[in-house]
mmCIF file of C-alpha atoms in Angstrom:
data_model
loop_
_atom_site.group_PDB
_atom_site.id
_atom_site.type_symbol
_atom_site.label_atom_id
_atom_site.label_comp_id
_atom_site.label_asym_id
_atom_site.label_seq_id
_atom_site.Cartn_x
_atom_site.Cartn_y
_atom_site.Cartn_z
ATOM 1 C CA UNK A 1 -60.572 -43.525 30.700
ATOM 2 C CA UNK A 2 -59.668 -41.547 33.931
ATOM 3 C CA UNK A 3 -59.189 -42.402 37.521
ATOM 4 C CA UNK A 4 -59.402 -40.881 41.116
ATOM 5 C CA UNK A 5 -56.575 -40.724 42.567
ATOM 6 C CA UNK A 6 -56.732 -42.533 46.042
ATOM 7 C CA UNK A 7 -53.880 -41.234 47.626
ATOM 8 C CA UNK A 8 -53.657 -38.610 50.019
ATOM 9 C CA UNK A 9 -55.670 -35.671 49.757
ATOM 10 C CA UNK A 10 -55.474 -35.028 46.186
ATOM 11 C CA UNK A 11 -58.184 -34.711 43.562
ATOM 12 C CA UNK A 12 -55.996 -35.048 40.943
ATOM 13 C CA UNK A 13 -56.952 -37.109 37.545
ATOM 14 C CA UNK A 14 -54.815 -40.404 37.082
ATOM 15 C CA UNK A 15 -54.868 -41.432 33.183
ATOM 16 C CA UNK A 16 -53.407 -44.035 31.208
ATOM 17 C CA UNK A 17 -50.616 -42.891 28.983
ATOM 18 C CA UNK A 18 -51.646 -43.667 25.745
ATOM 19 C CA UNK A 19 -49.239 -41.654 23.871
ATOM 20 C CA UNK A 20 -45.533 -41.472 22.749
ATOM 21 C CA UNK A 21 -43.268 -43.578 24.739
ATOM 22 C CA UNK A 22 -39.460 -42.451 26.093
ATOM 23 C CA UNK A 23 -38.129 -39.135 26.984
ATOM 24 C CA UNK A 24 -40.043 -36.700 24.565
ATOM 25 C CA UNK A 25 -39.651 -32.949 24.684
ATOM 26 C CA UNK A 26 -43.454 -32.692 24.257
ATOM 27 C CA UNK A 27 -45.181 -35.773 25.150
ATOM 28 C CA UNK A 28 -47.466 -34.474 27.256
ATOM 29 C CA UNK A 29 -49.377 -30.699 27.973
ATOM 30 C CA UNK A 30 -50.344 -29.823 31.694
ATOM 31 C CA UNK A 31 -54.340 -29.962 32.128
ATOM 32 C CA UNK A 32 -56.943 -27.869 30.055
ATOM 33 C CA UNK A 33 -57.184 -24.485 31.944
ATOM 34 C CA UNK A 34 -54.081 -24.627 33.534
ATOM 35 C CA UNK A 35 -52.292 -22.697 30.582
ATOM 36 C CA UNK A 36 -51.008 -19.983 33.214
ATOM 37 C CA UNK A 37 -49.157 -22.199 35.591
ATOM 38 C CA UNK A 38 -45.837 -23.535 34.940
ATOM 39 C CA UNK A 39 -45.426 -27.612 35.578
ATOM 40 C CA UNK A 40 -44.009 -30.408 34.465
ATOM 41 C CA UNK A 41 -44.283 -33.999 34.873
ATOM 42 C CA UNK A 42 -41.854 -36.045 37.320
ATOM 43 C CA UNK A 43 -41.571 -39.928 36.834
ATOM 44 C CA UNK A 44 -41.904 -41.216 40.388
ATOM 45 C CA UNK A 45 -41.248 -44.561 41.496
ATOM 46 C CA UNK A 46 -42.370 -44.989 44.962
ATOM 47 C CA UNK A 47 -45.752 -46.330 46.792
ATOM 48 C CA UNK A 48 -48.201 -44.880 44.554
ATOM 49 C CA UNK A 49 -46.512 -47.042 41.797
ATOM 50 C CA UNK A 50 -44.605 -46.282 38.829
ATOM 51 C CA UNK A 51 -46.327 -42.885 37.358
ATOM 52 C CA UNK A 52 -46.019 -39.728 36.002
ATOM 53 C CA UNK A 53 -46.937 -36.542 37.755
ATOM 54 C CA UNK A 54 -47.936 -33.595 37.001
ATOM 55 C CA UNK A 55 -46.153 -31.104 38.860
ATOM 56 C CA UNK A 56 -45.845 -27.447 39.786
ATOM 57 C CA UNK A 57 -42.802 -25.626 38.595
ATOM 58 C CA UNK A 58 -41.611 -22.758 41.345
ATOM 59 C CA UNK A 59 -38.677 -20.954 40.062
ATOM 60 C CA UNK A 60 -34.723 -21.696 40.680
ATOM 61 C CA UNK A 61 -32.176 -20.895 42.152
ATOM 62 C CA UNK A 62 -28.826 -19.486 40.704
ATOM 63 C CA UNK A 63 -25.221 -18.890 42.937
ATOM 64 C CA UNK A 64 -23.865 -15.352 42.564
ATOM 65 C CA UNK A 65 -21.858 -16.554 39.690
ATOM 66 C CA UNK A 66 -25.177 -18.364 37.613
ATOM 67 C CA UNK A 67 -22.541 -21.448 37.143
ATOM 68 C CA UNK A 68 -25.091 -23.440 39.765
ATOM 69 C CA UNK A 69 -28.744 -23.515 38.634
ATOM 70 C CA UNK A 70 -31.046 -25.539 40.239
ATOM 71 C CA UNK A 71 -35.021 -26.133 39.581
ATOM 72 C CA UNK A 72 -37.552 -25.942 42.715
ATOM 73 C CA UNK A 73 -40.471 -27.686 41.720
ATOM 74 C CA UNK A 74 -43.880 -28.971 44.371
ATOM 75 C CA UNK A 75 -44.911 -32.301 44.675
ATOM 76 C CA UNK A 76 -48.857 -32.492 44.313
ATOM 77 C CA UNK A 77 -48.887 -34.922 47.578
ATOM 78 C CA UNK A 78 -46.761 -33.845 50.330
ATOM 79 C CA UNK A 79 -46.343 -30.178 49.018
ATOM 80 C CA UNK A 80 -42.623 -30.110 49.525
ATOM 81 C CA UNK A 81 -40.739 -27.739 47.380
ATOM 82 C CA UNK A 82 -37.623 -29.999 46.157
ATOM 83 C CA UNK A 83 -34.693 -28.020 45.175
ATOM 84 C CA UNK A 84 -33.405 -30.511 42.119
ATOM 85 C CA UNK A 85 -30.172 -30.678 39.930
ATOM 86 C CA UNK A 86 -31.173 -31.030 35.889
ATOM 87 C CA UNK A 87 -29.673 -33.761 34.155
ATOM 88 C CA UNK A 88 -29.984 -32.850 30.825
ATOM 89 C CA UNK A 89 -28.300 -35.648 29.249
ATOM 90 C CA UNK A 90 -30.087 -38.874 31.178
ATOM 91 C CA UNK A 91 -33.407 -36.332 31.918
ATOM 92 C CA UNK A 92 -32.824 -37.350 35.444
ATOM 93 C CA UNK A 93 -33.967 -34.579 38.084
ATOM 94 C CA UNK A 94 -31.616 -35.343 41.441
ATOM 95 C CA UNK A 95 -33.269 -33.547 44.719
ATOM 96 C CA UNK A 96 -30.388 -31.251 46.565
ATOM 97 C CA UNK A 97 -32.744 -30.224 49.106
ATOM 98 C CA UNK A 98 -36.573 -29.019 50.136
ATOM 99 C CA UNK A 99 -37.099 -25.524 50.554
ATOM 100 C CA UNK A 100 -39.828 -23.672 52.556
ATOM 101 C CA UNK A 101 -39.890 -20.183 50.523
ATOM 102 C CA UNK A 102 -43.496 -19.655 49.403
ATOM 103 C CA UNK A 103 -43.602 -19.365 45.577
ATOM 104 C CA UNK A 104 -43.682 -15.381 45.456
ATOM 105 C CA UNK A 105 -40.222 -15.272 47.017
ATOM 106 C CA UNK A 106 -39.433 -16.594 43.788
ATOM 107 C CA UNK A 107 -38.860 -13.261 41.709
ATOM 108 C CA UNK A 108 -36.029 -12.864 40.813
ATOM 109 C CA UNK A 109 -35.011 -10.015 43.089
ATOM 110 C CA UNK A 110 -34.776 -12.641 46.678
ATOM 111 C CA UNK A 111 -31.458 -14.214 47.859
ATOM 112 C CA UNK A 112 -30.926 -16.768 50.874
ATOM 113 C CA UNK A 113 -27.965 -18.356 52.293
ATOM 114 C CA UNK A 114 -27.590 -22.461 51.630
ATOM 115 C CA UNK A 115 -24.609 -24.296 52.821
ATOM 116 C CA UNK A 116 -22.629 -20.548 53.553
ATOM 117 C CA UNK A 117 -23.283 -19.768 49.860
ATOM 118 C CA UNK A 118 -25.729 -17.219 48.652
ATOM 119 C CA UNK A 119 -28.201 -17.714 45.577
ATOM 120 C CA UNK A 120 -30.705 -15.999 43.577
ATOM 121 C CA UNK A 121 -34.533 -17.048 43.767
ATOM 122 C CA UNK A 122 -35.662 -16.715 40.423
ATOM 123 C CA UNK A 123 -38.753 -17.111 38.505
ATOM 124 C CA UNK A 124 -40.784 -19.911 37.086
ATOM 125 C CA UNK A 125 -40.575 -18.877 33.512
ATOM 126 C CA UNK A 126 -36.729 -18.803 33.894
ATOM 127 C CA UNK A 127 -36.835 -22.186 35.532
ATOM 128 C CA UNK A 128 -38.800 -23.055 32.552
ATOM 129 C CA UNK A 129 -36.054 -21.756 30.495
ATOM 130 C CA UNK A 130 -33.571 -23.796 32.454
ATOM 131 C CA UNK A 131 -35.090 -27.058 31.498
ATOM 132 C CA UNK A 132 -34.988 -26.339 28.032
ATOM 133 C CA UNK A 133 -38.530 -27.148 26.843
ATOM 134 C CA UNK A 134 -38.640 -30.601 28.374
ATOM 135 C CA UNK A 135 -41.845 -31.522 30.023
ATOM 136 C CA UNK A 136 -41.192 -35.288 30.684
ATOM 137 C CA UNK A 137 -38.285 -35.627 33.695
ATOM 138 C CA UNK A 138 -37.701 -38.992 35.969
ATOM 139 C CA UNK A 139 -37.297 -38.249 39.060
ATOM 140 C CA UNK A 140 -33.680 -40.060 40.929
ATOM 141 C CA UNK A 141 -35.487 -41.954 43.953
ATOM 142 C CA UNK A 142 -31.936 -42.075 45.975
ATOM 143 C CA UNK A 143 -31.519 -38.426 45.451
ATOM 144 C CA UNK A 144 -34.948 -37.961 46.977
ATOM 145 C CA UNK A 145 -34.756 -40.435 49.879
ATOM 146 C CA UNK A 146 -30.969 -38.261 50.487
ATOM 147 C CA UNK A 147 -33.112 -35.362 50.566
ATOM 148 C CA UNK A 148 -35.471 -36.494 52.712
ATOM 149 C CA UNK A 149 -33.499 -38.170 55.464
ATOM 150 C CA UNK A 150 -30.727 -35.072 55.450
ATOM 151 C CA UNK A 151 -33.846 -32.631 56.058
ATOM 152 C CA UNK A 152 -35.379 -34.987 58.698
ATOM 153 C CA UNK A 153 -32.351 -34.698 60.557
ATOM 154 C CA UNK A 154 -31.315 -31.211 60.097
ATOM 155 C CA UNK A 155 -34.873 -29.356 60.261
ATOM 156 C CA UNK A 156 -33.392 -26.575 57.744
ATOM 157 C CA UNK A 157 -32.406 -26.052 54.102
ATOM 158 C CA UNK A 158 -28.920 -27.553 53.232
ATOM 159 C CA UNK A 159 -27.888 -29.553 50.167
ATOM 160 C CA UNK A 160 -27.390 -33.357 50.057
ATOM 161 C CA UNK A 161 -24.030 -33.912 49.638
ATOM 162 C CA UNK A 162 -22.734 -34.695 45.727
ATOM 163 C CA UNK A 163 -24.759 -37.632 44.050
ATOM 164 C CA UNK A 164 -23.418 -40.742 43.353
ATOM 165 C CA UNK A 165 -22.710 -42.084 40.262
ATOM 166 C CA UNK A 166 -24.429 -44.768 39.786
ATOM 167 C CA UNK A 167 -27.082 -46.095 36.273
ATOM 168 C CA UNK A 168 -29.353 -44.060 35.558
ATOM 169 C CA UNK A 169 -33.404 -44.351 34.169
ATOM 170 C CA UNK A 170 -33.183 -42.752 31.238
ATOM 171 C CA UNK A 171 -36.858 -43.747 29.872
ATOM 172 C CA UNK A 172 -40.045 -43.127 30.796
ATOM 173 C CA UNK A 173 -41.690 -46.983 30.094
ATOM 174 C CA UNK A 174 -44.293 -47.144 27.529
ATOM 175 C CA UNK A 175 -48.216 -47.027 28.747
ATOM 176 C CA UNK A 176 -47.439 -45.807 32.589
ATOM 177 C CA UNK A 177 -49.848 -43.250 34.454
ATOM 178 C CA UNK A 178 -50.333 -39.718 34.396
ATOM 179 C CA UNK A 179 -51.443 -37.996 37.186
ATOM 180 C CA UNK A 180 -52.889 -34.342 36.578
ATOM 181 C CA UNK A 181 -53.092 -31.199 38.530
ATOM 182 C CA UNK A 182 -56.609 -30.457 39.412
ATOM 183 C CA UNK A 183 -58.144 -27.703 37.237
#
């Protein structure tokens, strides 16, 4: 069973998820065909209901000293580039900021300035790296709607300020939907 997805301008597959249940480091493989590109799936809560989605994975970032790594990953709908924290331990991605560097600035060899600090843009396969094999990573709404409001206001690339501690999703539940890259 598959579904169109109705939102936005996407022609991306919606299916059931009829398949292991919690945070799995291989409960799910990107589309058929799409073995070249580098994605994950993001647990979104927000108006397209609770789902998974598939999404592209464009490098990271890493300060001068490689202490700070982030992950800059696309969302299918919007096509922002969210800058996000890893969360190993709850699998909780928390958006820092958006980024407008087109993915082939992303190689390893390109720096830019954020907040007066400078970092590293590097590649998708060591952003890969980064998240350790996971494929399956929830997404922290109030780190997102930070995100979106700071960048709203300040029209350029800074980080949200620190997150707030606060319980965390730490499962994906059982049966939700997974939305697909097109092919």
């Amino acid at each position: 069973m598959q579904y169109r997805s109705t939102g936005g301008s996407s022609d991306a597959i919606v299916r059931p998820a009829f398949f292991k249940s919690g945070m799995d480091s291989s409960p799910l493989l990107p589309a058929a065909g799409a073995k070249s590109r580098h994605s994950i799936f993001i647990y979104t809560e927000e108006q397209r209901g609770n789902q998974l989605v598939e999404s592209l994975v464009i490098g990271m970032l890493s300060d001068i000293s490689g202490s700070d790594k982030l992950v800059v990953a696309q969302d299918p709908h919007s096509g922002l580039k969210f800058i996000y924290r890893v969360d190993h331990e709850s699998s909780n991605l928390d958006a820092a900021a958006i980024t407008e560097h087109e993915p082939d600035a992303f190689n390893g060899k390109t720096s830019v300035q954020i907040n007066a600090m400078s970092y590293r843009l590097g590649t998708a396969e060591n952003a890969m790296k980064l998240l350790r094999g996971k494929t399956q990573w929830i997404q922290d709404k109030g780190a997102v709607l930070s995100v979106l409001l700071q960048n709203a206001a300040a029209r350029k690339t800074r980080f949200a300020s620190a997150r707030i501690e606060r319980d965390r999703m730490r499962k994906v539940p059982q049966g939700v939907p997974v939305e697909y890259l097109p092919t």
